[in-house]
PDB file of C-alpha atoms and ligand atoms in Angstrom:
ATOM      1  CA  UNK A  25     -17.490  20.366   8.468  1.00 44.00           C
ATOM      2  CA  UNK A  26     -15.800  23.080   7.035  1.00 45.00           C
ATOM      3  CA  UNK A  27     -16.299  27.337   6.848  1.00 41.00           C
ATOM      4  CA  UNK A  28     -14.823  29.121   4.217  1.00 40.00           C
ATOM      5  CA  UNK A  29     -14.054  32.752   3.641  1.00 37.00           C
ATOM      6  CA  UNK A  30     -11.636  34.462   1.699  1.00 35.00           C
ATOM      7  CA  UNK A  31      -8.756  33.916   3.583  1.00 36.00           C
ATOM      8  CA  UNK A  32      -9.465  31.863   6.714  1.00 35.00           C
ATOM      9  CA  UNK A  33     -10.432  28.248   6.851  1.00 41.00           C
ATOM     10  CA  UNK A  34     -11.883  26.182   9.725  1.00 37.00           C
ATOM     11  CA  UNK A  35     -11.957  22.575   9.750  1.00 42.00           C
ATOM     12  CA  UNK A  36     -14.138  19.686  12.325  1.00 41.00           C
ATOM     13  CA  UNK A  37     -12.596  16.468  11.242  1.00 44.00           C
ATOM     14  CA  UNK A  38     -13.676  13.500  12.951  1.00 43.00           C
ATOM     15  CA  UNK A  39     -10.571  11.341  14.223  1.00 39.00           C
ATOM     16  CA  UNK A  40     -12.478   8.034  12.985  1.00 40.00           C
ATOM     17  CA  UNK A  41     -15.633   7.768  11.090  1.00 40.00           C
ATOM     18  CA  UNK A  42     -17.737   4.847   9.916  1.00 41.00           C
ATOM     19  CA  UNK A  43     -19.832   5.422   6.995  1.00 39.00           C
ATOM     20  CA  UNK A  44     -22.315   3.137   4.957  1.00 44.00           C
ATOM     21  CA  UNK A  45     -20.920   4.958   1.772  1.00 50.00           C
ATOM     22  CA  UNK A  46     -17.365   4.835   1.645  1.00 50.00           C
ATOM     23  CA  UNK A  47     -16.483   6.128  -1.613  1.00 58.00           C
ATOM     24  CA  UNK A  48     -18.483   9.244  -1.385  1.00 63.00           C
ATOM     25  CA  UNK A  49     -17.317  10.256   2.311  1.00 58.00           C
ATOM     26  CA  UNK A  50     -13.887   9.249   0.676  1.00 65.00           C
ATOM     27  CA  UNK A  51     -14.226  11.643  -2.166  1.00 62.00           C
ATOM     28  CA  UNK A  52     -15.535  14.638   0.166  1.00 67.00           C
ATOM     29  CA  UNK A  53     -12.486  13.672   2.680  1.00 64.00           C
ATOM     30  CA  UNK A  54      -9.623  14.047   0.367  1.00 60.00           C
ATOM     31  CA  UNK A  55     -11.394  16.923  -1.295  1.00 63.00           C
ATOM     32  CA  UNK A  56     -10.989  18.796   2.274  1.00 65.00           C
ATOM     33  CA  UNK A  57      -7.486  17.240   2.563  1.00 62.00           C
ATOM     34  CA  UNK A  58      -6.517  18.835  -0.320  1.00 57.00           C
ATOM     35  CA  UNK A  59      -7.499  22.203   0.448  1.00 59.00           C
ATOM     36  CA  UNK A  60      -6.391  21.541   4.101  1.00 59.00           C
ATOM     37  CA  UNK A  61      -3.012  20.459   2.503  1.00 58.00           C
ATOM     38  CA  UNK A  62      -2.689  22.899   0.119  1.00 52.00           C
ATOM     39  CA  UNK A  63      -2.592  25.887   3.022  1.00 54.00           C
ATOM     40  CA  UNK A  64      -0.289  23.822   4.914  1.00 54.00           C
ATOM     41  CA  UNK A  65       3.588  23.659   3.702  1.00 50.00           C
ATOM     42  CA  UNK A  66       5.205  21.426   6.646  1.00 56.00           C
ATOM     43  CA  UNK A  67       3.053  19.237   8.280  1.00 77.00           C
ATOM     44  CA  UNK A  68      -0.254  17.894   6.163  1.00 94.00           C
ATOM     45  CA  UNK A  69      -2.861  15.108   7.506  1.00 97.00           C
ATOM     46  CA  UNK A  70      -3.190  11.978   6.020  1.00 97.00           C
ATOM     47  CA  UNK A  71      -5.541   9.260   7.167  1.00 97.00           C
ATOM     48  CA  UNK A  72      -4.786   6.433   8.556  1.00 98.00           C
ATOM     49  CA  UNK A  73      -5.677   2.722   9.171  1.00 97.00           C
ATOM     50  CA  UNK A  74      -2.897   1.844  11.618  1.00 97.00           C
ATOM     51  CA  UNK A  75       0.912   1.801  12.648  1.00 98.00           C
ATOM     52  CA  UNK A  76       3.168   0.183  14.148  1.00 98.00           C
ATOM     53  CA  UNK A  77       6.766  -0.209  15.145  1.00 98.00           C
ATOM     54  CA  UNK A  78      10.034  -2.378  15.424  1.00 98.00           C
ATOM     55  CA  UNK A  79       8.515  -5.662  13.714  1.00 98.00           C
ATOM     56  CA  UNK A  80      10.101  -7.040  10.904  1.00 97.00           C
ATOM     57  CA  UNK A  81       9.102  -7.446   6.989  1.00 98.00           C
ATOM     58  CA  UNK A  82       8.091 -10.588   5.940  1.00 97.00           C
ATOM     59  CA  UNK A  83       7.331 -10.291   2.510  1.00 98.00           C
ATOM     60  CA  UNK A  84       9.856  -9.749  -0.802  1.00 98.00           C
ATOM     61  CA  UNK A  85      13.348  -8.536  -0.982  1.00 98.00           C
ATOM     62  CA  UNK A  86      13.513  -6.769   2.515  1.00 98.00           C
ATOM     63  CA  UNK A  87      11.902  -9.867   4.633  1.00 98.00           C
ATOM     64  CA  UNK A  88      13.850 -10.684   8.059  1.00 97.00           C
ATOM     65  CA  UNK A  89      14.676  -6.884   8.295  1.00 98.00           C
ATOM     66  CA  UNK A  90      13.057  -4.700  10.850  1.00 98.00           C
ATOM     67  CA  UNK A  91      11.264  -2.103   9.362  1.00 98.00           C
ATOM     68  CA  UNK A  92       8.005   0.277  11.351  1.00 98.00           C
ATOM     69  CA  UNK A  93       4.685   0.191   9.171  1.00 98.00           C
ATOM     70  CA  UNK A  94       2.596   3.087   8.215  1.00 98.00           C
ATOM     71  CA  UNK A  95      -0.387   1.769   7.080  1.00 98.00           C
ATOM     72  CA  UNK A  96      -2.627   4.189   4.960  1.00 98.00           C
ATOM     73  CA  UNK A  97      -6.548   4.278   4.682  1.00 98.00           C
ATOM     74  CA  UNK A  98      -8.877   3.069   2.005  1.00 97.00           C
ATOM     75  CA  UNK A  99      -8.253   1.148  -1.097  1.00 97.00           C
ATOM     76  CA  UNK A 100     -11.253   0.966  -3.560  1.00 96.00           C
ATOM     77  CA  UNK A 101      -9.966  -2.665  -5.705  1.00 97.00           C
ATOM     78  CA  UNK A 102     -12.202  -5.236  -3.805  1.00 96.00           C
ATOM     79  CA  UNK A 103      -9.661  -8.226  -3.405  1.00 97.00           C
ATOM     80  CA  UNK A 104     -11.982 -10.728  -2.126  1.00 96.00           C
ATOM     81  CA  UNK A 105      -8.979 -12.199  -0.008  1.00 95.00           C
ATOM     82  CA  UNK A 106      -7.768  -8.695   1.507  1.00 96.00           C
ATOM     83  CA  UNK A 107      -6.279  -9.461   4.911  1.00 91.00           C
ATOM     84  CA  UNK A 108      -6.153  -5.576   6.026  1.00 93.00           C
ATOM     85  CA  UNK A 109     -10.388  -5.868   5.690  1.00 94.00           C
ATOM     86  CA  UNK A 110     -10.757  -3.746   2.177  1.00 96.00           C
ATOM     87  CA  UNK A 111     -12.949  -6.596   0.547  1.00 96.00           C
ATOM     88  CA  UNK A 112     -15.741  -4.417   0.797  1.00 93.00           C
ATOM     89  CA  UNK A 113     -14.464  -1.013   0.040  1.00 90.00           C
ATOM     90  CA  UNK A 114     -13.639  -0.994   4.062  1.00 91.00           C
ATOM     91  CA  UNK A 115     -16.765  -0.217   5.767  1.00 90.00           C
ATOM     92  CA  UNK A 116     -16.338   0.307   9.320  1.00 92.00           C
ATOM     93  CA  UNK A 117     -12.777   0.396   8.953  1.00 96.00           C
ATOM     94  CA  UNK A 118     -10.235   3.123  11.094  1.00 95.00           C
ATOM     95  CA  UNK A 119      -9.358   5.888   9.239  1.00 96.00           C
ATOM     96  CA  UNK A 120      -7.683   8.004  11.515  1.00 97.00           C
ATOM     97  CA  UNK A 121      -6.183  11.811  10.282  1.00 97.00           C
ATOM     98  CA  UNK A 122      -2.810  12.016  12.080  1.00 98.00           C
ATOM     99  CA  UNK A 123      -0.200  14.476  10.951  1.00 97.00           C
ATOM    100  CA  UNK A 124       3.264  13.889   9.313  1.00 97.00           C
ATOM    101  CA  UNK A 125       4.700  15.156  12.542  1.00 97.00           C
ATOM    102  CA  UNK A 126       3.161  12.365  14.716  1.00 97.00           C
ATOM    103  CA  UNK A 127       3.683   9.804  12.211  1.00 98.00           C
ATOM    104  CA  UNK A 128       7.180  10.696  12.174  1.00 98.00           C
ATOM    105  CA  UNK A 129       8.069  11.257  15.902  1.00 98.00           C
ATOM    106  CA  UNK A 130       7.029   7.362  16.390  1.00 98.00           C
ATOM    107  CA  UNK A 131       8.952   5.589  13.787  1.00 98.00           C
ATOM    108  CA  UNK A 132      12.283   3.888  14.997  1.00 98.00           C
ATOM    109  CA  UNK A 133      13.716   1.449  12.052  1.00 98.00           C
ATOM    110  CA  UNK A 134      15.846   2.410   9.293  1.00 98.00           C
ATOM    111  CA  UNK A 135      13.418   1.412   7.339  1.00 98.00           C
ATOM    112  CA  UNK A 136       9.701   2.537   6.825  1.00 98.00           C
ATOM    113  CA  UNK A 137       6.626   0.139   4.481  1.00 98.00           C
ATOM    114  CA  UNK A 138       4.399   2.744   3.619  1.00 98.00           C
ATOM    115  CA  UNK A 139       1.479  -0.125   2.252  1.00 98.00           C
ATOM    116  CA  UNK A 140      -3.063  -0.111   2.633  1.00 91.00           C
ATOM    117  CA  UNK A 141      -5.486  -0.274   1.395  1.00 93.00           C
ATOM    118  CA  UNK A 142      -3.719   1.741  -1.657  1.00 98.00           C
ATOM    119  CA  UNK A 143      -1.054   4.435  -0.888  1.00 98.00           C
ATOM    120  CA  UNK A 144      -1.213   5.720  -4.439  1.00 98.00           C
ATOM    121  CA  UNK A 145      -4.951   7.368  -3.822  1.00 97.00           C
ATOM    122  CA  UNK A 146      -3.274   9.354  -1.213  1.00 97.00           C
ATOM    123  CA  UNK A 147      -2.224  12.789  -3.269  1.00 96.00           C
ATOM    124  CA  UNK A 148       0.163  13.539  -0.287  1.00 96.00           C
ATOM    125  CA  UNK A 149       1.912  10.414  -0.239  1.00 97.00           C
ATOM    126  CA  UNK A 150       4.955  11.707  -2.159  1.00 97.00           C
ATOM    127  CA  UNK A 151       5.301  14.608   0.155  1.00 97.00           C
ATOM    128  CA  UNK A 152       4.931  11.665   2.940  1.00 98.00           C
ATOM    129  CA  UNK A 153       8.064   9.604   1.712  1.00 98.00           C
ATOM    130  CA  UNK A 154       9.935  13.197   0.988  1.00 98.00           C
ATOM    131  CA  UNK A 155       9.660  13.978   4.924  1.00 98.00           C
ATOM    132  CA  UNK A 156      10.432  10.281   5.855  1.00 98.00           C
ATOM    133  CA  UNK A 157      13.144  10.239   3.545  1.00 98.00           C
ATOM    134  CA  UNK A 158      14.548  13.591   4.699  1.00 98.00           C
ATOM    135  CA  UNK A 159      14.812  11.763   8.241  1.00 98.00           C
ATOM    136  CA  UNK A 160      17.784   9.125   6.534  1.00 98.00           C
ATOM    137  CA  UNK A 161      15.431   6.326   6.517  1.00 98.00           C
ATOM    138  CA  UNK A 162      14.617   4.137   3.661  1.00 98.00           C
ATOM    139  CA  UNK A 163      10.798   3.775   2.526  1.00 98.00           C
ATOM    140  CA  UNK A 164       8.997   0.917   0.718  1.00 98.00           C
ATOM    141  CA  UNK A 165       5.515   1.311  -0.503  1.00 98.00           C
ATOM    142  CA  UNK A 166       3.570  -1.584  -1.261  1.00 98.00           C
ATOM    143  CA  UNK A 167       1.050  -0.885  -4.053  1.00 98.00           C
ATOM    144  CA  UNK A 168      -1.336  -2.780  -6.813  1.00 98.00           C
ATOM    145  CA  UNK A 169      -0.225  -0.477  -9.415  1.00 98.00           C
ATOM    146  CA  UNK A 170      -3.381   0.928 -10.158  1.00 98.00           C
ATOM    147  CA  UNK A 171      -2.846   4.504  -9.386  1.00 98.00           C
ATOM    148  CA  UNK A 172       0.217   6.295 -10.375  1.00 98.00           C
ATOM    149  CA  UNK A 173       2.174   9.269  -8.803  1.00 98.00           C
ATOM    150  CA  UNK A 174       5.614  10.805  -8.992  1.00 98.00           C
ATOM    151  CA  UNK A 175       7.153   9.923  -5.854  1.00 98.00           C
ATOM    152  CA  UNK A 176      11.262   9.639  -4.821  1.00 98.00           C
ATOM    153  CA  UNK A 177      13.344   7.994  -7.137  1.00 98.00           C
ATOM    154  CA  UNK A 178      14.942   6.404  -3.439  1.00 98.00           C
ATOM    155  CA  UNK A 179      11.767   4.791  -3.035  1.00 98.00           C
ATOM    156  CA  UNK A 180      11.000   0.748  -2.719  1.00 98.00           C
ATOM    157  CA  UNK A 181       8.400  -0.033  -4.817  1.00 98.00           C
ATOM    158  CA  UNK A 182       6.831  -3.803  -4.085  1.00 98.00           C
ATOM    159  CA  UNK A 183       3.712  -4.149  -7.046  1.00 98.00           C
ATOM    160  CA  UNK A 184       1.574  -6.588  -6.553  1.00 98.00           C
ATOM    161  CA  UNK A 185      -0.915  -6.475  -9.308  1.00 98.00           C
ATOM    162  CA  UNK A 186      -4.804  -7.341  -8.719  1.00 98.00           C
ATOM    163  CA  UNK A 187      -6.511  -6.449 -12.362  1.00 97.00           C
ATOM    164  CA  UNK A 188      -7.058 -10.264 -12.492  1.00 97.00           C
ATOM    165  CA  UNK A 189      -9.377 -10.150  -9.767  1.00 96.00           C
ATOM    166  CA  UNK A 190     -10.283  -6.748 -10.317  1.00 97.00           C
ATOM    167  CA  UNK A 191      -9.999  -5.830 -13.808  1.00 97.00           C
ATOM    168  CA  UNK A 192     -11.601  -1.999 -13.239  1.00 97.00           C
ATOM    169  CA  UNK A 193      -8.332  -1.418 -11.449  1.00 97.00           C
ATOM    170  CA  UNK A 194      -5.669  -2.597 -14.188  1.00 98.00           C
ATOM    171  CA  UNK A 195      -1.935  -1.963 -13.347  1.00 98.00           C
ATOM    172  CA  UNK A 196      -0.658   1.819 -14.711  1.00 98.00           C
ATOM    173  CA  UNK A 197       2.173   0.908 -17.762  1.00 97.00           C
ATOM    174  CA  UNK A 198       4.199   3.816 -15.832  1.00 97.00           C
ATOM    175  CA  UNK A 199       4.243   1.069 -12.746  1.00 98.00           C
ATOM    176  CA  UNK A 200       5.563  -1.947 -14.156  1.00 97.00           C
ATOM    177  CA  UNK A 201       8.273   0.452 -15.532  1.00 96.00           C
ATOM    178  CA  UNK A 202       8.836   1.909 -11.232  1.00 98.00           C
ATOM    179  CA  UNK A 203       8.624  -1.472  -9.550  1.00 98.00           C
ATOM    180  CA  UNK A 204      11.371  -2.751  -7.725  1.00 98.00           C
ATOM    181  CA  UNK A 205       9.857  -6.118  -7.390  1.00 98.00           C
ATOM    182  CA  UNK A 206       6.992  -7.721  -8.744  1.00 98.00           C
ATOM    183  CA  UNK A 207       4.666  -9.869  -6.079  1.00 98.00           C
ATOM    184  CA  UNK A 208       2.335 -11.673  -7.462  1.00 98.00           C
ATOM    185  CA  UNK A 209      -0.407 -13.353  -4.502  1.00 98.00           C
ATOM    186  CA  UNK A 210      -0.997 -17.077  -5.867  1.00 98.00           C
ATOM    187  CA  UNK A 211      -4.037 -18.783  -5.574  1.00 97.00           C
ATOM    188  CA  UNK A 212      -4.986 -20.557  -8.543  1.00 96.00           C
ATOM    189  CA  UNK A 213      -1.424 -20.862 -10.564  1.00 93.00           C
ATOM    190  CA  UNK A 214      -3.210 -18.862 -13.309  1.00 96.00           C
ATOM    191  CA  UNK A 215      -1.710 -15.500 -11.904  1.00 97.00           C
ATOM    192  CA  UNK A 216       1.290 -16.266 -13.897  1.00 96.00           C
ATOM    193  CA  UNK A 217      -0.525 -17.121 -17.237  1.00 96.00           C
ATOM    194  CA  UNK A 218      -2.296 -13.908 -16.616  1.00 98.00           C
ATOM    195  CA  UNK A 219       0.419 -11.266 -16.623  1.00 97.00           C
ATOM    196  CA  UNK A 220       3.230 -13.730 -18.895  1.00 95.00           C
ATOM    197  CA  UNK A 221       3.907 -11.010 -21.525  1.00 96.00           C
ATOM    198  CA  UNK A 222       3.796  -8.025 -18.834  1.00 96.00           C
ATOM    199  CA  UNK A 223       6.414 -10.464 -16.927  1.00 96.00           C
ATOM    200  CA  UNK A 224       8.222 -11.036 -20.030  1.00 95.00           C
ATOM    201  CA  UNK A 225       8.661  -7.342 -21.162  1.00 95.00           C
ATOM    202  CA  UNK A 226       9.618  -6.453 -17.746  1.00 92.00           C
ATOM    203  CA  UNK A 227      12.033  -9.550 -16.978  1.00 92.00           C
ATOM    204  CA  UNK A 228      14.908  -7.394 -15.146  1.00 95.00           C
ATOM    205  CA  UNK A 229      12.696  -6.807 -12.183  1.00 97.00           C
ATOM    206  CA  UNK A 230      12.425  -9.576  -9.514  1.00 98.00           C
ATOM    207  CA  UNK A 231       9.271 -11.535  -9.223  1.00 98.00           C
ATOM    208  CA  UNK A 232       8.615 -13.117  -5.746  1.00 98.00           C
ATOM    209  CA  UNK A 233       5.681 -15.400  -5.807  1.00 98.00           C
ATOM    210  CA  UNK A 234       3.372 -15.702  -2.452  1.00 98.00           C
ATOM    211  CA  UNK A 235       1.259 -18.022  -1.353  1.00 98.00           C
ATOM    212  CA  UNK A 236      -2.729 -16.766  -0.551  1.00 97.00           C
ATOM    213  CA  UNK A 237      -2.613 -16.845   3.165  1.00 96.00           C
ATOM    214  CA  UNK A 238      -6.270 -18.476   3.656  1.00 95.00           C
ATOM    215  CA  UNK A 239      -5.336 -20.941   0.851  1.00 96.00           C
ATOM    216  CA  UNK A 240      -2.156 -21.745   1.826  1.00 96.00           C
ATOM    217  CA  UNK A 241      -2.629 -25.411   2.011  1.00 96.00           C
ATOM    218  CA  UNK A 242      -3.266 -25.578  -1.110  1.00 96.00           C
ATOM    219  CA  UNK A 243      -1.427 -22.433  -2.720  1.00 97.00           C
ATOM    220  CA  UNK A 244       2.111 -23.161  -1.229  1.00 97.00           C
ATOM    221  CA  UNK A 245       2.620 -26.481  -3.252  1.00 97.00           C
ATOM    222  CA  UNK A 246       1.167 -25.352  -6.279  1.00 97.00           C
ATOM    223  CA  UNK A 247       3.799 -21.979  -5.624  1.00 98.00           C
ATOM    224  CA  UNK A 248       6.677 -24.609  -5.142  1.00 97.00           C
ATOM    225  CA  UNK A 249       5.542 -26.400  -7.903  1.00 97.00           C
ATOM    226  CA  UNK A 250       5.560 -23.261 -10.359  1.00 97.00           C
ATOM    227  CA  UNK A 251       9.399 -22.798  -8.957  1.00 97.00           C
ATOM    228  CA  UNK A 252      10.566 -25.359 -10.459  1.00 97.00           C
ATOM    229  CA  UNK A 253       9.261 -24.093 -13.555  1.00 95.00           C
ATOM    230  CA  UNK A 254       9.835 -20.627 -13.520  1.00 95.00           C
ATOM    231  CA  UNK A 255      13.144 -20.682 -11.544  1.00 95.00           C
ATOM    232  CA  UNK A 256      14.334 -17.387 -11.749  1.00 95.00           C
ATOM    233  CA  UNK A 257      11.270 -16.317  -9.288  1.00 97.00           C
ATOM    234  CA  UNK A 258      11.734 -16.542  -5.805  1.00 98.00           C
ATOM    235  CA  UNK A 259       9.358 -17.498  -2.747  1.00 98.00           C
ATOM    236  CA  UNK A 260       7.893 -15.333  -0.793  1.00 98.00           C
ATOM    237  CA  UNK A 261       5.744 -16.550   2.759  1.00 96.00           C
ATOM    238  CA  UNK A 262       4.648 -13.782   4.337  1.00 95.00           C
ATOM    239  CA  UNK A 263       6.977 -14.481   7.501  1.00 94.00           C
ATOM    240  CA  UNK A 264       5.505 -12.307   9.772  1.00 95.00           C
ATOM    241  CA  UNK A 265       2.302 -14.603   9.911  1.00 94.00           C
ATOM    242  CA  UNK A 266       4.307 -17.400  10.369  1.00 93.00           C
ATOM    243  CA  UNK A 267       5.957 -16.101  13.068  1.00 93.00           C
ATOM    244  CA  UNK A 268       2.848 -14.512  14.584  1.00 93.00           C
ATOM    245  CA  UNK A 269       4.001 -11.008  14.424  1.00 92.00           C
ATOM    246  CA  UNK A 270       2.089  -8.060  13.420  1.00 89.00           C
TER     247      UNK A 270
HETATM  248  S1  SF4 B  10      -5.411  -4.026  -3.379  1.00 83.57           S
HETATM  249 FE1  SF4 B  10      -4.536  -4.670  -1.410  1.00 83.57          FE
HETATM  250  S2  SF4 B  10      -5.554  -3.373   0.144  1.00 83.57           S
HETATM  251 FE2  SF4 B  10      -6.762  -3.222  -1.744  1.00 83.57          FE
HETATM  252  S3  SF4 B  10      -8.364  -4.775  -1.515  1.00 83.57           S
HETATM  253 FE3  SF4 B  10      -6.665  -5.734  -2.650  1.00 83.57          FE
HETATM  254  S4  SF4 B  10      -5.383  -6.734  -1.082  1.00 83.57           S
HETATM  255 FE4  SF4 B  10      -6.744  -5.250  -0.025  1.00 83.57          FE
END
């Protein structure tokens, strides 16, 4: 709920909601965020689906190193395999409004994975890395490229693209350009045909590929299969699962 006058706002945000729509509640809540935010110079809301602390990375460049998680809610792209529940645009899902204050008194690593649903439809995530950043601590976000935003040139950037299951949500150019690694989730072995040339024009920026978690039985062969081919990609095996870690 929300009162207006000409100078004075009043906001009743619910801490968690569920909603049968999604997408409109989504578009009404970052509409008040945005006023909310834009009256509010030092310590804006964001919503969020969880956090946590002192685990370790398990994915990419940065696996084995500890790292605290800020996970951010929503993400509109559908994946059908989405282990953080967005399959279905997320209904029923926590979305939480904590401010950057709170998020930032918790965190402990060095490093911070700002990942989803998808950061990117978050207009205050580069003012989110700026304060987490100001703090000395690294940030990686973990994105499927399908929104774009200028955020800190300091900042990770893992891209893992989805417009071949989702081809509404194709990657921005800008984001191939920003990645600092390329992960590509295999399921079929035709991910690769799929982006070749995009690979290709981009070939300076490292491509890890991973293994679909509920196919794995099937996906990790065919992944050490395509190494052999493609030998200048690495393996990524989302460690944290293995090692039954959040
Ligand atoms: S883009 Fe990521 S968060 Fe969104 S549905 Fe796909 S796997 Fe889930």
């Amino acid at each position: 709920m929300i009162f207006l006058s000409s100078n004075f706002y009043v906001f009743i945000l619910q801490p968690e909601c569920h909603y049968e729509d999604v997408n409109d509640y989504n578009k009404i809540h970052d509409f008040l965020l945005i006023i909310y935010n834009s009256k509010m110079t030092e310590n804006f809301i964001i919503p969020i689906h969880e956090t946590f602390q002192k685990t370790i990375q398990g994915e990419g460049y940065w696996a084995g190193t500890p790292v605290d998680f800020i996970r951010l809610a929503g993400c509109p792209v559908g994946c059908h395999y989405c282990d953080t529940g967005y399959a279905d645009g997320g209904v029923g899902l926590p979305r939480q409004l904590r401010t950057f204050d709170e998020l930032i008194n918790e965190l402990f690593s060095p490093r911070v994975v700002i990942s989803g649903g998808e950061p990117f439809i978050h207009k205050q995530l580069p003012a989110l890395i700026n304060r987490i950043e100001a703090t000395g601590r690294k940030v990686s976000i973990e994105t499927s490229g399908c929104y774009w935003q200028n955020i800190s040139p300091n900042t990770w950037v893992t891209l893992s693209p989805k417009q071949h299951i989702s081809p509404k949500y194709p990657v921005v150019p800008q984001m191939w350009k920003r990645a600092s690694e390329i992960k590509l989730v295999i399921e079929t072995g035709k991910e690769l045909e799929f982006y070749s040339k995009i690979l290709l024009a981009n070939n300076n920026i490292p491509v890890y590929l991973q293994p679909e978690w509920y196919s794995r039985n099937l996906a990790l062969p065919l992944v050490l299969e395509l190494l052999q081919e493609y030998s200048h990609y690495r393996l990524s095996v989302q460690l944290h699962k293995y090692l039954g870690v959040q």
